[in-house]
Amino acid sequence: GAGVSQSPRYKVAKRGRDVALRCDSISGHVTLYWYRQTLGQGSEVLTYSQSDAQRDKSGRPSGRFSAERPERSVSTLKIQRTEQGDSAVYLCASRTGDSSYNEQFFGPGTRLTVL
Amino acid sequence: GNSVTQMEGPVTLSEEAFLTINCTYTATGYPSLFWYVQYPGEGLQLLLKATKADDKGSNKGFEATYRKETTSFHLEKGSVQVSDSAVYFCALIKAAGNKLTFGGGTRVLVKP
């Protein structure tokens, strides 16, 4: 079956512009994460959201980063007023909701370069 | 806070050589530990995991043992192949949380 997909795979943005990155998670997965990966410095979680038929809990980071979940298996990470330090690979991951230790399935990432 | 430290790469090996990638962690309580692998052009894939002290995770010839006394989770493989060339990430999840904390990644290049 289809795994987690992300688009675009590569994005170049001028400093100060807004960007939007898309993630299509695995159908049926409840929790969706966005990570920022910088090789050599590890990865940090930016936000996560849990959704089921009754509610949608979104972890919204403060500042310029926000995530929306227009559909249960779709998330959009928005970065406002991009800075050069935002250049990184942005990874999306999803998992089922049964346990915190359930495997997270990752997409291939979007490499963002801010000029 | 939680943190994961792993050896910097790149690590360059010949085929059939022994591979070790060191990983140590800092966390309160009893985290679960993971190794993820990222092949060129692909997303992160779970390689193996261990959820409690002295557990050994294994997959595809790779092994790692959860050592609480040394807060380590070193990855080993006895005989690497060219297809093992990838970036390897050590990670943890705290008992009460659900967000992975990753190390910086170690790039491994296996030459024929």
Tab-separated table of C-alpha atoms in Angstrom:
chain	number	residue	atom	x	y	z
A	1	GLY	CA	0.000	0.000	0.000
A	2	ALA	CA	0.958	3.631	-0.227
A	3	GLY	CA	3.231	5.019	2.438
A	4	VAL	CA	3.626	8.562	3.643
A	5	SER	CA	4.247	10.998	0.823
A	6	GLN	CA	5.384	14.598	0.866
A	7	SER	CA	5.394	17.367	-1.682
A	8	PRO	CA	7.272	19.097	-2.997
A	9	ARG	CA	10.445	17.076	-2.549
A	10	TYR	CA	12.575	20.179	-3.022
A	11	LYS	CA	11.685	23.793	-2.405
A	12	VAL	CA	13.747	26.927	-2.868
A	13	ALA	CA	12.377	30.107	-1.324
A	14	LYS	CA	13.579	33.648	-1.036
A	15	ARG	CA	14.078	34.876	2.476
A	16	GLY	CA	10.970	36.503	3.850
A	17	ARG	CA	8.538	34.506	1.725
A	18	ASP	CA	5.954	32.104	3.100
A	19	VAL	CA	6.095	28.413	2.150
A	20	ALA	CA	3.678	25.517	2.518
A	21	LEU	CA	4.731	21.880	2.640
A	22	ARG	CA	2.253	19.043	2.190
A	23	CYS	CA	2.103	15.609	3.779
A	24	ASP	CA	-0.216	12.746	2.857
A	25	SER	CA	-0.136	10.229	5.659
A	26	ILE	CA	-1.217	6.602	5.723
A	27	SER	CA	-4.958	6.105	5.748
A	28	GLY	CA	-6.171	5.196	9.206
A	29	HIS	CA	-3.229	6.701	11.033
A	30	VAL	CA	-4.310	8.974	13.844
A	31	THR	CA	-1.257	10.957	14.859
A	32	LEU	CA	0.785	12.997	12.451
A	33	TYR	CA	4.145	14.665	13.176
A	34	TRP	CA	6.346	17.244	11.524
A	35	TYR	CA	10.085	17.087	12.221
A	36	ARG	CA	12.905	19.310	11.090
A	37	GLN	CA	16.068	17.401	10.262
A	38	THR	CA	19.500	18.921	10.032
A	39	LEU	CA	22.231	16.394	9.354
A	40	GLY	CA	24.716	16.421	12.165
A	41	GLN	CA	22.352	18.216	14.500
A	42	GLY	CA	19.568	15.688	14.755
A	43	SER	CA	15.897	16.169	14.293
A	44	GLU	CA	13.429	18.164	16.341
A	45	VAL	CA	9.696	17.771	16.366
A	46	LEU	CA	7.916	20.913	15.242
A	47	THR	CA	4.330	19.926	15.805
A	48	TYR	CA	2.024	16.977	15.960
A	49	SER	CA	-1.686	16.463	15.734
A	50	GLN	CA	-4.081	13.772	16.716
A	51	SER	CA	-7.435	13.421	15.083
A	52	ASP	CA	-10.309	11.076	15.244
A	53	ALA	CA	-13.922	11.359	14.401
A	54	GLN	CA	-14.660	13.436	17.474
A	55	ARG	CA	-11.816	15.882	17.825
A	56	ASP	CA	-8.703	17.349	16.340
A	57	LYS	CA	-5.895	18.261	18.692
A	58	SER	CA	-3.189	20.216	16.957
A	59	GLY	CA	0.122	21.062	18.523
A	60	ARG	CA	0.807	24.480	17.160
A	61	PRO	CA	4.317	25.799	17.689
A	62	SER	CA	4.619	29.409	18.460
A	63	GLY	CA	6.152	31.792	16.027
A	64	ARG	CA	6.354	31.342	12.309
A	65	PHE	CA	5.525	27.641	12.072
A	66	SER	CA	1.992	26.309	11.946
A	67	ALA	CA	0.321	23.129	10.771
A	68	GLU	CA	-3.140	22.569	9.428
A	69	ARG	CA	-4.977	19.324	8.887
A	70	PRO	CA	-7.686	19.955	6.281
A	71	GLU	CA	-8.341	16.226	5.943
A	72	ARG	CA	-7.653	13.368	8.289
A	73	SER	CA	-4.740	12.057	6.249
A	74	VAL	CA	-3.416	15.390	4.991
A	75	SER	CA	-1.335	17.987	6.802
A	76	THR	CA	0.181	21.227	5.615
A	77	LEU	CA	3.155	22.783	7.402
A	78	LYS	CA	3.305	26.525	6.849
A	79	ILE	CA	6.404	28.586	7.478
A	80	GLN	CA	5.927	32.320	7.477
A	81	ARG	CA	8.612	34.864	6.662
A	82	THR	CA	11.255	32.229	5.990
A	83	GLU	CA	14.775	32.751	7.270
A	84	GLN	CA	18.020	31.214	6.079
A	85	GLY	CA	18.144	29.182	9.263
A	86	ASP	CA	14.963	27.426	8.159
A	87	SER	CA	16.942	25.581	5.501
A	88	ALA	CA	16.608	21.921	6.427
A	89	VAL	CA	14.777	18.724	5.536
A	90	TYR	CA	11.217	18.659	6.847
A	91	LEU	CA	9.937	15.190	7.624
A	92	CYS	CA	6.375	14.114	8.085
A	93	ALA	CA	5.538	10.969	10.044
A	94	SER	CA	2.334	9.232	11.075
A	95	ARG	CA	1.360	6.360	13.309
A	96	THR	CA	-1.686	4.532	14.571
A	97	GLY	CA	-3.104	5.731	17.850
A	98	ASP	CA	-2.883	2.550	19.889
A	99	SER	CA	0.324	3.254	21.745
A	100	SER	CA	2.937	5.925	22.042
A	101	TYR	CA	5.540	3.328	21.094
A	102	ASN	CA	3.893	2.403	17.821
A	103	GLU	CA	6.197	2.766	14.875
A	104	GLN	CA	6.151	6.120	13.174
A	105	PHE	CA	6.181	5.888	9.399
A	106	PHE	CA	8.120	8.629	7.690
A	107	GLY	CA	7.798	10.330	4.351
A	108	PRO	CA	10.829	11.036	2.134
A	109	GLY	CA	11.052	14.620	3.340
A	110	THR	CA	11.008	18.026	1.715
A	111	ARG	CA	14.365	19.737	1.400
A	112	LEU	CA	13.851	23.464	1.885
A	113	THR	CA	16.551	25.907	0.882
A	114	VAL	CA	16.083	29.537	1.848
A	115	LEU	CA	18.200	31.984	-0.101
B	1	GLY	CA	15.686	17.524	28.443
B	2	ASN	CA	16.116	14.432	26.336
B	3	SER	CA	19.032	14.122	23.977
B	4	VAL	CA	20.722	11.541	21.802
B	5	THR	CA	24.378	11.630	20.814
B	6	GLN	CA	25.831	9.458	18.097
B	7	MET	CA	29.183	9.277	16.439
B	8	GLU	CA	29.763	11.638	13.576
B	9	GLY	CA	30.364	10.273	10.136
B	10	PRO	CA	30.973	9.586	7.484
B	11	VAL	CA	32.013	6.046	8.215
B	12	THR	CA	33.617	4.358	5.220
B	13	LEU	CA	33.989	0.597	5.215
B	14	SER	CA	34.807	-2.199	2.850
B	15	GLU	CA	32.247	-4.892	2.136
B	16	GLU	CA	32.133	-7.632	4.802
B	17	ALA	CA	33.723	-5.364	7.414
B	18	PHE	CA	32.343	-5.030	10.951
B	19	LEU	CA	30.261	-1.936	11.630
B	20	THR	CA	29.691	-0.206	14.966
B	21	ILE	CA	27.869	3.074	15.408
B	22	ASN	CA	27.926	4.406	18.948
B	23	CYS	CA	24.835	5.975	20.472
B	24	THR	CA	24.334	7.348	23.979
B	25	TYR	CA	21.294	9.061	25.381
B	26	THR	CA	20.185	11.359	28.170
B	27	ALA	CA	16.662	10.990	29.467
B	28	THR	CA	14.800	10.643	32.717
B	29	GLY	CA	12.874	7.482	33.353
B	30	TYR	CA	12.929	4.553	30.979
B	31	PRO	CA	12.785	5.593	27.353
B	32	SER	CA	12.320	3.266	24.409
B	33	LEU	CA	15.242	3.284	22.004
B	34	PHE	CA	15.249	3.028	18.230
B	35	TRP	CA	17.520	2.909	15.235
B	36	TYR	CA	16.174	4.352	12.015
B	37	VAL	CA	17.824	4.088	8.606
B	38	GLN	CA	17.480	6.427	5.662
B	39	TYR	CA	18.507	5.113	2.268
B	40	PRO	CA	19.287	7.619	-0.496
B	41	GLY	CA	16.146	9.309	-1.724
B	42	GLU	CA	13.889	7.536	0.753
B	43	GLY	CA	12.236	8.339	4.059
B	44	LEU	CA	13.309	7.151	7.475
B	45	GLN	CA	12.574	3.494	8.143
B	46	LEU	CA	12.529	1.787	11.491
B	47	LEU	CA	15.447	-0.637	11.644
B	48	LEU	CA	15.107	-1.993	15.174
B	49	LYS	CA	13.965	-1.043	18.635
B	50	ALA	CA	14.259	-1.973	22.315
B	51	THR	CA	11.755	-0.971	24.945
B	52	LYS	CA	13.465	-1.926	28.206
B	53	ALA	CA	16.882	-2.429	29.723
B	54	ASP	CA	18.902	-5.399	28.412
B	55	ASP	CA	16.535	-5.878	25.466
B	56	LYS	CA	18.278	-6.603	22.177
B	57	GLY	CA	16.745	-5.346	18.977
B	58	SER	CA	17.734	-7.049	15.753
B	59	ASN	CA	16.843	-6.835	12.078
B	60	LYS	CA	18.590	-7.428	8.741
B	61	GLY	CA	21.761	-8.568	10.530
B	62	PHE	CA	21.904	-5.418	12.679
B	63	GLU	CA	21.777	-5.618	16.470
B	64	ALA	CA	21.651	-3.152	19.339
B	65	THR	CA	21.361	-3.797	23.079
B	66	TYR	CA	19.691	-1.376	25.501
B	67	ARG	CA	22.314	-0.721	28.181
B	68	LYS	CA	20.852	1.355	30.964
B	69	GLU	CA	24.016	1.340	33.069
B	70	THR	CA	25.933	3.060	30.287
B	71	THR	CA	22.878	4.792	28.722
B	72	SER	CA	23.908	3.381	25.365
B	73	PHE	CA	22.335	1.674	22.362
B	74	HIS	CA	25.208	0.959	19.997
B	75	LEU	CA	24.376	-0.439	16.572
B	76	GLU	CA	26.442	-3.339	15.202
B	77	LYS	CA	26.571	-5.500	12.112
B	78	GLY	CA	29.084	-8.240	11.611
B	79	SER	CA	29.445	-8.112	7.837
B	80	VAL	CA	28.196	-5.086	5.932
B	81	GLN	CA	27.110	-4.996	2.313
B	82	VAL	CA	27.145	-2.192	-0.218
B	83	SER	CA	23.372	-2.026	0.177
B	84	ASP	CA	23.845	-0.987	3.819
B	85	SER	CA	25.125	2.409	2.660
B	86	ALA	CA	22.726	4.871	4.257
B	87	VAL	CA	22.347	7.356	7.089
B	88	TYR	CA	21.580	5.812	10.471
B	89	PHE	CA	19.738	7.656	13.228
B	90	CYS	CA	19.528	6.709	16.881
B	91	ALA	CA	16.371	7.915	18.620
B	92	LEU	CA	14.350	7.642	21.802
B	93	ILE	CA	10.804	8.064	23.018
B	94	LYS	CA	10.244	8.828	26.664
B	95	ALA	CA	7.823	6.676	28.547
B	96	ALA	CA	5.249	9.417	28.840
B	97	GLY	CA	5.744	11.071	25.486
B	98	ASN	CA	5.251	10.192	21.887
B	99	LYS	CA	7.720	12.388	20.049
B	100	LEU	CA	10.971	10.936	18.817
B	101	THR	CA	14.207	12.615	19.820
B	102	PHE	CA	16.887	11.880	17.222
B	103	GLY	CA	20.635	11.952	17.177
B	104	GLY	CA	22.471	13.792	14.446
B	105	GLY	CA	22.731	10.822	12.112
B	106	THR	CA	25.746	8.858	10.920
B	107	ARG	CA	26.392	8.429	7.236
B	108	VAL	CA	27.794	5.004	6.353
B	109	LEU	CA	29.396	4.263	3.013
B	110	VAL	CA	30.256	0.669	2.158
B	111	LYS	CA	32.612	0.189	-0.768
B	112	PRO	CA	32.828	-3.021	-2.791
